[in-house]
PDB file of C-alpha atoms in Angstrom:
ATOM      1  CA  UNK R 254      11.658   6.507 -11.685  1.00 60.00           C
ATOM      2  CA  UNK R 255       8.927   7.583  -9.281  1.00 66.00           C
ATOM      3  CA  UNK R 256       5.576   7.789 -11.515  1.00 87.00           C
ATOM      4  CA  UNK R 257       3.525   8.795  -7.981  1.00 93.00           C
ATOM      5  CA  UNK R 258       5.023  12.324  -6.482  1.00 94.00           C
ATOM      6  CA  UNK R 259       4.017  12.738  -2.981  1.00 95.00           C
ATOM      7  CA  UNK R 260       4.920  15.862  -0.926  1.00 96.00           C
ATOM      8  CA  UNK R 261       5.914  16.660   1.913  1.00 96.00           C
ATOM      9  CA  UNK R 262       7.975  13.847   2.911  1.00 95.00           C
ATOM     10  CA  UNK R 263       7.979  15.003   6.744  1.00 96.00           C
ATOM     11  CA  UNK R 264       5.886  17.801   8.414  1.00 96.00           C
ATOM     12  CA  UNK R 265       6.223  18.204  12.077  1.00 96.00           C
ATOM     13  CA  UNK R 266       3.808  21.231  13.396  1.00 95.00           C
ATOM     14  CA  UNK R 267       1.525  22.277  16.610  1.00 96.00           C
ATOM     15  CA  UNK R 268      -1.515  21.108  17.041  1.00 96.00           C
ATOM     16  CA  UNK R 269      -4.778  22.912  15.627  1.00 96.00           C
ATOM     17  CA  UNK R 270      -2.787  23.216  12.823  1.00 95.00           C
ATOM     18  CA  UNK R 271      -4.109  22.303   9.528  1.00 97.00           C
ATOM     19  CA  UNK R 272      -1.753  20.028   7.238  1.00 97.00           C
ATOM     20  CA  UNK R 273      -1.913  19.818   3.260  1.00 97.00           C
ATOM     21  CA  UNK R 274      -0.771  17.220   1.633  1.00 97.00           C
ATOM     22  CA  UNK R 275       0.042  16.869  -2.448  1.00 97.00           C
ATOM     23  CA  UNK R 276      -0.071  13.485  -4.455  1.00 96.00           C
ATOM     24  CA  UNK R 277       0.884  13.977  -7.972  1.00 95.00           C
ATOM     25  CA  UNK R 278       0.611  11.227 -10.599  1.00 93.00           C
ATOM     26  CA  UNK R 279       4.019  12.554 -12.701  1.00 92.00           C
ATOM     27  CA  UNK R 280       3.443  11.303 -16.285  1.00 86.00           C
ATOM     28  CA  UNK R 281      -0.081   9.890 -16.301  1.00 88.00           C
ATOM     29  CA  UNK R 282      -3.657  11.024 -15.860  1.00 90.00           C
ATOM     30  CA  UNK R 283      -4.848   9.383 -12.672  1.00 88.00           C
ATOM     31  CA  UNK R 284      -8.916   9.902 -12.371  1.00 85.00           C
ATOM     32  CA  UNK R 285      -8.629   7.898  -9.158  1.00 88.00           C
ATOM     33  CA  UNK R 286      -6.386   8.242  -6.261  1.00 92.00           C
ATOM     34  CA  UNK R 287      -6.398   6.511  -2.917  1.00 93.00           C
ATOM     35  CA  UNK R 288      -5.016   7.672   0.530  1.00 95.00           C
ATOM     36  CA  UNK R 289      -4.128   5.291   3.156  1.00 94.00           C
ATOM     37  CA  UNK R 290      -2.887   5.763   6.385  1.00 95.00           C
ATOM     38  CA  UNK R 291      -0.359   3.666   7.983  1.00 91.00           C
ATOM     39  CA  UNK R 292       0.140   3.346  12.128  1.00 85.00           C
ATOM     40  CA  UNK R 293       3.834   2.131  13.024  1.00 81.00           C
ATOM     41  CA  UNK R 294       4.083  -1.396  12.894  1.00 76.00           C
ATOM     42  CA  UNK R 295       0.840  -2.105  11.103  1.00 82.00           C
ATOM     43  CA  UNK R 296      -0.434  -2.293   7.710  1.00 85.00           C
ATOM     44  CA  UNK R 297      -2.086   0.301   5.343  1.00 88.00           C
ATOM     45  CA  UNK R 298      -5.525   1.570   6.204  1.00 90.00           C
ATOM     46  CA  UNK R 299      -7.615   2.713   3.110  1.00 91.00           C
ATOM     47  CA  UNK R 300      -8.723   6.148   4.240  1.00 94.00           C
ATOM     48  CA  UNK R 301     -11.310   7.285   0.835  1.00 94.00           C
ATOM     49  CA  UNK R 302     -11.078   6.970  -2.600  1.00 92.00           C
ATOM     50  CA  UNK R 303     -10.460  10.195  -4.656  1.00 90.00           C
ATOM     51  CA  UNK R 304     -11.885  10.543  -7.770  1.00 87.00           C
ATOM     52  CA  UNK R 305     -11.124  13.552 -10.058  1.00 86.00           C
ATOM     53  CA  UNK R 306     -13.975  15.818 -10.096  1.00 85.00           C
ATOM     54  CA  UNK R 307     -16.322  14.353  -7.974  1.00 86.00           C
ATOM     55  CA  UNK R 308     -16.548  13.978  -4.098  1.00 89.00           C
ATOM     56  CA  UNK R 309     -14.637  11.478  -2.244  1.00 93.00           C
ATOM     57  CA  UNK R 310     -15.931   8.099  -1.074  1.00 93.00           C
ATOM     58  CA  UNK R 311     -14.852   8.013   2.771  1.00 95.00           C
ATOM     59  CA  UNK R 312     -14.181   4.361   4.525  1.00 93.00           C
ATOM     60  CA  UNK R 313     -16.512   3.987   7.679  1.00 93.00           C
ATOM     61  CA  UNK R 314     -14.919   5.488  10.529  1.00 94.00           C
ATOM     62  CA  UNK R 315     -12.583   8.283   8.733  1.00 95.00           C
ATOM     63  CA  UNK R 316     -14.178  11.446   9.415  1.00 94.00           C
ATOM     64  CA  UNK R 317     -14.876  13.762   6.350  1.00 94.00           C
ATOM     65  CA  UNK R 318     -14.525  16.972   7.669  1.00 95.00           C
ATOM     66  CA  UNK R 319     -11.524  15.858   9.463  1.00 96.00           C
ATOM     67  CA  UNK R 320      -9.623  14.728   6.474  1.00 97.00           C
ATOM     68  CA  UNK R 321     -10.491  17.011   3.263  1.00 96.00           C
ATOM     69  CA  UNK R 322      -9.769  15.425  -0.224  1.00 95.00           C
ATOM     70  CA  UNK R 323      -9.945  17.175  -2.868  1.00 91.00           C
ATOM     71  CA  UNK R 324      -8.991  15.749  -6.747  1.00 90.00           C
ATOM     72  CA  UNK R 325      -9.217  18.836  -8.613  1.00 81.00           C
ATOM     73  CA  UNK R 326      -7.436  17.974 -11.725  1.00 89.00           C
ATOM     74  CA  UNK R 327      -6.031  14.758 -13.096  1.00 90.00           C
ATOM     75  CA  UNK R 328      -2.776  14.644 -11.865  1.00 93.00           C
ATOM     76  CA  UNK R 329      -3.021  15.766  -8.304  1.00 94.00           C
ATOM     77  CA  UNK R 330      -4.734  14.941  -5.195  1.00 95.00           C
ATOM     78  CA  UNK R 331      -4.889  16.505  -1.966  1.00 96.00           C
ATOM     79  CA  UNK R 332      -5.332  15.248   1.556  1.00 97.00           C
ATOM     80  CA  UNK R 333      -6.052  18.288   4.151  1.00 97.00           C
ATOM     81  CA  UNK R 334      -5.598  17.144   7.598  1.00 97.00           C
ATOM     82  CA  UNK R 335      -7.763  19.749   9.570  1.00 97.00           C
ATOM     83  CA  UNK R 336      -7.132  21.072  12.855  1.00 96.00           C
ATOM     84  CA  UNK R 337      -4.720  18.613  13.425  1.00 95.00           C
ATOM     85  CA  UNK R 338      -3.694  16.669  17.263  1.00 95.00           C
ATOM     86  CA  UNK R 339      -1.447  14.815  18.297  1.00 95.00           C
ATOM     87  CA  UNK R 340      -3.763  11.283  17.298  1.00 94.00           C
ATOM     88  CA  UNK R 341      -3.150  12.058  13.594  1.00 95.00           C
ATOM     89  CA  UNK R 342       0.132  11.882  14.201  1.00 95.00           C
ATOM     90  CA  UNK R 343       1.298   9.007  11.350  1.00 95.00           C
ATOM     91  CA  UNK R 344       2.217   7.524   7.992  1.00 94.00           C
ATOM     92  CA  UNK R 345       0.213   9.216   5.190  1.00 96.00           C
ATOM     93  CA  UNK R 346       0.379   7.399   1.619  1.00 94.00           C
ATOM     94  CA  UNK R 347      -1.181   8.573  -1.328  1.00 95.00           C
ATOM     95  CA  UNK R 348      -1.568   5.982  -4.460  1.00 93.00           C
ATOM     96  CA  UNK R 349      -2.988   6.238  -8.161  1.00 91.00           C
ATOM     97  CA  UNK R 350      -4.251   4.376 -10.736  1.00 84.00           C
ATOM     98  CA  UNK R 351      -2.832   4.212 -14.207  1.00 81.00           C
ATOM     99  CA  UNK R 352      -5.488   3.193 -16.628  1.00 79.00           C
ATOM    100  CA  UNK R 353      -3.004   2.613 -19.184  1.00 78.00           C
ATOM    101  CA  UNK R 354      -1.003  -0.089 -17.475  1.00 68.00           C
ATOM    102  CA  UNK R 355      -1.460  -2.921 -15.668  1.00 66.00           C
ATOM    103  CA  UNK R 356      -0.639  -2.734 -12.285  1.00 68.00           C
ATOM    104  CA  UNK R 357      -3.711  -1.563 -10.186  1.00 69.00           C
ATOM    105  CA  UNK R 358      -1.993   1.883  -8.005  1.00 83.00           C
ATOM    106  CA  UNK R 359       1.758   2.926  -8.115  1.00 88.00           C
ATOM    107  CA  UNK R 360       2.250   4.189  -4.542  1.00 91.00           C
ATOM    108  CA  UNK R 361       3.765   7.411  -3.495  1.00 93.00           C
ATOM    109  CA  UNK R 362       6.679   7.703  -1.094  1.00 91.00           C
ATOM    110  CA  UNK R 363       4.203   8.646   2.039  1.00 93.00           C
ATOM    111  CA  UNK R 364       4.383  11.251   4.193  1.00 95.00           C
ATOM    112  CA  UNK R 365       5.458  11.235   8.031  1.00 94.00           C
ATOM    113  CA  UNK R 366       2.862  13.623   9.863  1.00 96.00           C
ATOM    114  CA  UNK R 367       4.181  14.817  13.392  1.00 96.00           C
ATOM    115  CA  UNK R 368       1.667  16.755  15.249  1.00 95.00           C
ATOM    116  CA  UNK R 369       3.270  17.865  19.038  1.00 94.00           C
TER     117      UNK R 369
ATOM    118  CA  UNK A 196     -15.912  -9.105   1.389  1.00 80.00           C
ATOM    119  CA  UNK A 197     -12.525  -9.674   1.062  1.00 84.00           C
ATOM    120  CA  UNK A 198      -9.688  -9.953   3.716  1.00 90.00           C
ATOM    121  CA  UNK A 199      -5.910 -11.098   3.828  1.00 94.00           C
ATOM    122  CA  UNK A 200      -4.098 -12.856   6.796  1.00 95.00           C
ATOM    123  CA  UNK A 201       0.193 -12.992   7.086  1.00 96.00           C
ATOM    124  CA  UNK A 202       1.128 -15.584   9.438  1.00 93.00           C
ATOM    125  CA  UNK A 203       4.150 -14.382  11.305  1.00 91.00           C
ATOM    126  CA  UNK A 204       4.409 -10.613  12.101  1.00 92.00           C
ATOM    127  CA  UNK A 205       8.494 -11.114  11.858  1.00 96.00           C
ATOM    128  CA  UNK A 206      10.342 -13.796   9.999  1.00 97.00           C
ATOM    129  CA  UNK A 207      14.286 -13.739  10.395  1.00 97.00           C
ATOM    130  CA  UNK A 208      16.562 -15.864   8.183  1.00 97.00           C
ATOM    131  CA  UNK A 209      20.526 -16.046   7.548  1.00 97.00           C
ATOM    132  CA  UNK A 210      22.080 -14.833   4.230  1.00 97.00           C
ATOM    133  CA  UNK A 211      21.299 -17.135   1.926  1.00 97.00           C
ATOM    134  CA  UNK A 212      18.679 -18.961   3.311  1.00 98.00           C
ATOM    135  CA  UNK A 213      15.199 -19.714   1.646  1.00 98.00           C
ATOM    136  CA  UNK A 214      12.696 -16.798   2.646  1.00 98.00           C
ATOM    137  CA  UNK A 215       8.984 -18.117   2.870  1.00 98.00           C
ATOM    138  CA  UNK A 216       6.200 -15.720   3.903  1.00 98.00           C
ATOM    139  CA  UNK A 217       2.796 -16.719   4.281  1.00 98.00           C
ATOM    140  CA  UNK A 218      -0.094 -14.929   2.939  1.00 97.00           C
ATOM    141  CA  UNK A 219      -3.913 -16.728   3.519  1.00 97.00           C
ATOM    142  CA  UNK A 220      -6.644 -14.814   1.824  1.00 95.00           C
ATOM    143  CA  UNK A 221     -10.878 -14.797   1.654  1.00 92.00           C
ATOM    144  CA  UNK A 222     -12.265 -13.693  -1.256  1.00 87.00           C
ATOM    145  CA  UNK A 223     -16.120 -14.097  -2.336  1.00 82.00           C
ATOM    146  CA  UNK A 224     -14.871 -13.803  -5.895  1.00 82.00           C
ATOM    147  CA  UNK A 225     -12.075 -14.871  -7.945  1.00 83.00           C
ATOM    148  CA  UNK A 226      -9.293 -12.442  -6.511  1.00 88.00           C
ATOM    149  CA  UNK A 227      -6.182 -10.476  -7.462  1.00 90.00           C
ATOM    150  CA  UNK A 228      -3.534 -10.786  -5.175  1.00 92.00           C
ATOM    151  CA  UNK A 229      -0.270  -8.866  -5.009  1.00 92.00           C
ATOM    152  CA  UNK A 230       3.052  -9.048  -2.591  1.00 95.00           C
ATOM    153  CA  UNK A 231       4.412  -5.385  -2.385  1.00 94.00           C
ATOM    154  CA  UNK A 232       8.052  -4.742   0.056  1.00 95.00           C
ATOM    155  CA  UNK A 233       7.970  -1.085   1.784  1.00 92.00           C
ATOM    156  CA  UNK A 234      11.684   0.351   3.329  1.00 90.00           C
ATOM    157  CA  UNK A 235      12.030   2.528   6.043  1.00 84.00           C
ATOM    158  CA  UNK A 236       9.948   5.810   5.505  1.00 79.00           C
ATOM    159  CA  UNK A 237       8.716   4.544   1.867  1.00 83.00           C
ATOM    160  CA  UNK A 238       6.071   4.089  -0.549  1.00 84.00           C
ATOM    161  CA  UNK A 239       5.113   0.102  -1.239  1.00 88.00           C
ATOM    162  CA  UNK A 240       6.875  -1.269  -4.567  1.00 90.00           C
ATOM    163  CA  UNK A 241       5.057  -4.183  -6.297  1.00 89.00           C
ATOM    164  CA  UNK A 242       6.908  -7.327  -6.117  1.00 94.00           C
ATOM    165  CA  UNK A 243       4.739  -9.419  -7.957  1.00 93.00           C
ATOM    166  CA  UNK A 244       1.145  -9.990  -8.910  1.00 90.00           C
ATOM    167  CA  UNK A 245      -1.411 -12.420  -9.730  1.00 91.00           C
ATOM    168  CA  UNK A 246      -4.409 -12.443 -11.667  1.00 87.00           C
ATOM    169  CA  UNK A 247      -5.019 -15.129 -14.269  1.00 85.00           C
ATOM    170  CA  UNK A 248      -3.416 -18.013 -15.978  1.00 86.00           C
ATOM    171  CA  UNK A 249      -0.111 -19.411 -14.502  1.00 89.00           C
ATOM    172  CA  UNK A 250      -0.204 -20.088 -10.920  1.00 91.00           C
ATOM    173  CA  UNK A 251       3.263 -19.673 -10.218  1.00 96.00           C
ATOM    174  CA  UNK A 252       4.156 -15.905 -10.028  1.00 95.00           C
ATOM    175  CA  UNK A 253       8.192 -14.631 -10.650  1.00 96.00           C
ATOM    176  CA  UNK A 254       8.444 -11.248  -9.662  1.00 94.00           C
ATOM    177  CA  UNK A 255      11.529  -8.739  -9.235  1.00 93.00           C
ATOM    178  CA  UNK A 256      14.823  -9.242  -7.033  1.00 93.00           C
ATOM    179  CA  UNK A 257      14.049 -13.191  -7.590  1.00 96.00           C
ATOM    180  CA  UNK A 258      10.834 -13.441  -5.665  1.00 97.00           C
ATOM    181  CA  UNK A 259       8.117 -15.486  -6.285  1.00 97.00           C
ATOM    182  CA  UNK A 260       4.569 -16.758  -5.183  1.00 98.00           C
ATOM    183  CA  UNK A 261       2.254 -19.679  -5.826  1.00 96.00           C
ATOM    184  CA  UNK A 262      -1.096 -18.703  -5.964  1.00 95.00           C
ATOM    185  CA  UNK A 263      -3.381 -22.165  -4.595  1.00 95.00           C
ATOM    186  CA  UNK A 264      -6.616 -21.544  -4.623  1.00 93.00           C
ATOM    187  CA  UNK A 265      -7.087 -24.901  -2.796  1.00 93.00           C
ATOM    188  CA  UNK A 266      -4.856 -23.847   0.350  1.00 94.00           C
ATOM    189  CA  UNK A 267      -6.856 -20.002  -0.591  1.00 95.00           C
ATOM    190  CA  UNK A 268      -2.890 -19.220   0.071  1.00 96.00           C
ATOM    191  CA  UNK A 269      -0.434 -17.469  -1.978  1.00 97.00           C
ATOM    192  CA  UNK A 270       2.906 -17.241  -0.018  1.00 98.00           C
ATOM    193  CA  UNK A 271       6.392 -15.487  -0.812  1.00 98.00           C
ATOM    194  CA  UNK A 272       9.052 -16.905  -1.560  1.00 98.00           C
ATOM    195  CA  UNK A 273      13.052 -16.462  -2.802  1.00 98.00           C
ATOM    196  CA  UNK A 274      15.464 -19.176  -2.671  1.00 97.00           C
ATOM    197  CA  UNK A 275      18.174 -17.192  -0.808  1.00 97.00           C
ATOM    198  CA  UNK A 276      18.306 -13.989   0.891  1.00 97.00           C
ATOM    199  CA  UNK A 277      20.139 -11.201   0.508  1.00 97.00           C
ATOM    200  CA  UNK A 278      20.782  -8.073   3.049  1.00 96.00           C
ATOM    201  CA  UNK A 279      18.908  -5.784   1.246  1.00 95.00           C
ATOM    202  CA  UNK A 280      15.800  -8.030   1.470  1.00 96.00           C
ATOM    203  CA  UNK A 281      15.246  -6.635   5.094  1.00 96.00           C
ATOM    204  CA  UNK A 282      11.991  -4.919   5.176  1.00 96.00           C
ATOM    205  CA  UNK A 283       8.309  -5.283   5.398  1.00 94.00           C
ATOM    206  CA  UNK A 284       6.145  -6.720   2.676  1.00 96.00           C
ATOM    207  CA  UNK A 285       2.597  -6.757   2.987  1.00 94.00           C
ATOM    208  CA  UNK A 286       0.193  -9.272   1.120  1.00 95.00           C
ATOM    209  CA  UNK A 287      -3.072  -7.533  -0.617  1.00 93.00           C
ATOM    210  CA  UNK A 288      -5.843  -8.508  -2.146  1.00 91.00           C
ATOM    211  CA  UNK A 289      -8.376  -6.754  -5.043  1.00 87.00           C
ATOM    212  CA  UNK A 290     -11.630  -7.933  -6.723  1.00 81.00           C
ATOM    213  CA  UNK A 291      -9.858  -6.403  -9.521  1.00 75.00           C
ATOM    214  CA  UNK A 292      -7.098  -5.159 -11.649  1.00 68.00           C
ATOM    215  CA  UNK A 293      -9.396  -1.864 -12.729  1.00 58.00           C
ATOM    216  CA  UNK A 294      -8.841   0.194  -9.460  1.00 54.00           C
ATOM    217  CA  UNK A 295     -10.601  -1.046  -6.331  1.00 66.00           C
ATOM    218  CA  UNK A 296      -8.514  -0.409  -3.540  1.00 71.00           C
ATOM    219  CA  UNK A 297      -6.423  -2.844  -2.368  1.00 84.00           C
ATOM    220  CA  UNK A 298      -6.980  -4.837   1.003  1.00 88.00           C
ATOM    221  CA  UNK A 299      -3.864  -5.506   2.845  1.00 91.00           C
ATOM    222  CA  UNK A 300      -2.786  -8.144   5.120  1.00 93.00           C
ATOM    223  CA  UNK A 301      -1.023  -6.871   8.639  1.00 92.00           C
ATOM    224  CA  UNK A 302       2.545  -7.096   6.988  1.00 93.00           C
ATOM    225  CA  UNK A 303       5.572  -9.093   7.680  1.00 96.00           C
ATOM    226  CA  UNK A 304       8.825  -7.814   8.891  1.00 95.00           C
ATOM    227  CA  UNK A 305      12.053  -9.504   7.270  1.00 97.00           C
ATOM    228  CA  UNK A 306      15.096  -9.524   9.081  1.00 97.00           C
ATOM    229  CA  UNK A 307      18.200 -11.052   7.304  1.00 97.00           C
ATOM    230  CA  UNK A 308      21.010 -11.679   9.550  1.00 96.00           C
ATOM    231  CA  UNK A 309      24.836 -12.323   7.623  1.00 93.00           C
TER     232      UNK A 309
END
């Protein structure tokens, strides 16, 4: 079963609108979480690294304020897509990091952001 | 700095047929390298992995991959496809199993005609 919750699935809203999205790691402790965002057609784009209790590290070119992380607890992560146009429109996926097992991230099932 | 490269942006084979994808990486240290497959409107799910010790990789729904460190290459492969092998699987690369995020190549779309 899915180990890596992510939610919504689909959001379609106005722009200016600000979006939230949820990753939750379902039966482990994840102290680091990664979002990437995908464009249609093309391959995952490492966004930041989330990292419970501490700040996220942003990859050059993402804009901080534009895309809010926050990694409150252990199990979830959030991704807060501010003021949002019609250019953020895309493929959102969240993945985390077991530390008890070997595979590096379990991936979550993305989300589809629709801004009109 | 590490980066991947998939040759082919869409490979179609028949039913049956041997599936080959290529995946060419750069790494300035010995790398981890993983084949994931994503459906429509999903998450990636790990196919297979490798990171020491035997070269040749078997992952799930009979895939494999050779890891050459030679040819820097480690390419996809399953001896015949099935229907439900349509979809797009990306090629990554990690400096390491502990959580550094992955670096993916541009992803190859299967198409498996009967």
């Amino acid at each position: 079963g899915a180990v890596v919750s992510q939610h919504p699935s689909r959001v379609i809203c106005k722009s200016g609108t600000s979006v939230k999205i949820e990753c939750r790691s379902l039966d482990f402790q994840a102290t680091t979480m990664f979002w990437y965002r995908q464009f249609p057609k093309q391959s995952l784009m490492l966004m930041a690294t989330s990292n419970e209790g501490s700040k996220a590290t942003y990859e050059q070119g993402v804009e901080k304020d534009k895309f809010l992380i926050n990694h409150a607890s252990l199990t979830l992560s959030t991704l807060t897509v501010t003021s949002a146009h019609p250019e953020d429109s895309s493929f959102y996926i969240c993945s985390a990091r077991d530390p008890r097992g070997d595979q590096p991230q379990h991936f979550g099932d993305g989300t589809r952001l629709s801004i009109l | 700095a590490q980066s991947v490269t998939q040759l082919g942006s869409h490979v179609s084979v028949s039913e049956g047929a041997l599936v080959l994808l290529r995946c060419n990486y750069s790494s300035s240290v010995p790398p981890y390298l993983f084949w994931y497959v994503q459906y429509p409107n999903q998450g990636l799910q790990l196919l297979l992995k490798y990171t020491t010790g035997a070269t040749l990789v078997k992952g799930i729904n009979g895939f494999e991959a050779e890891f050459k460190k030679s040819e820097t290459s480690f390419h996809l492969t399953k001896p015949s496809a099935h229907m439900s092998d349509a979809a797009e699987y990306f090629c990554a690369v990690s400096e390491n199993q502990a959580g550094t995020a992955l670096i993916f190549g541009k992803g190859t779309t299967l198409s498996v005609s009967s």
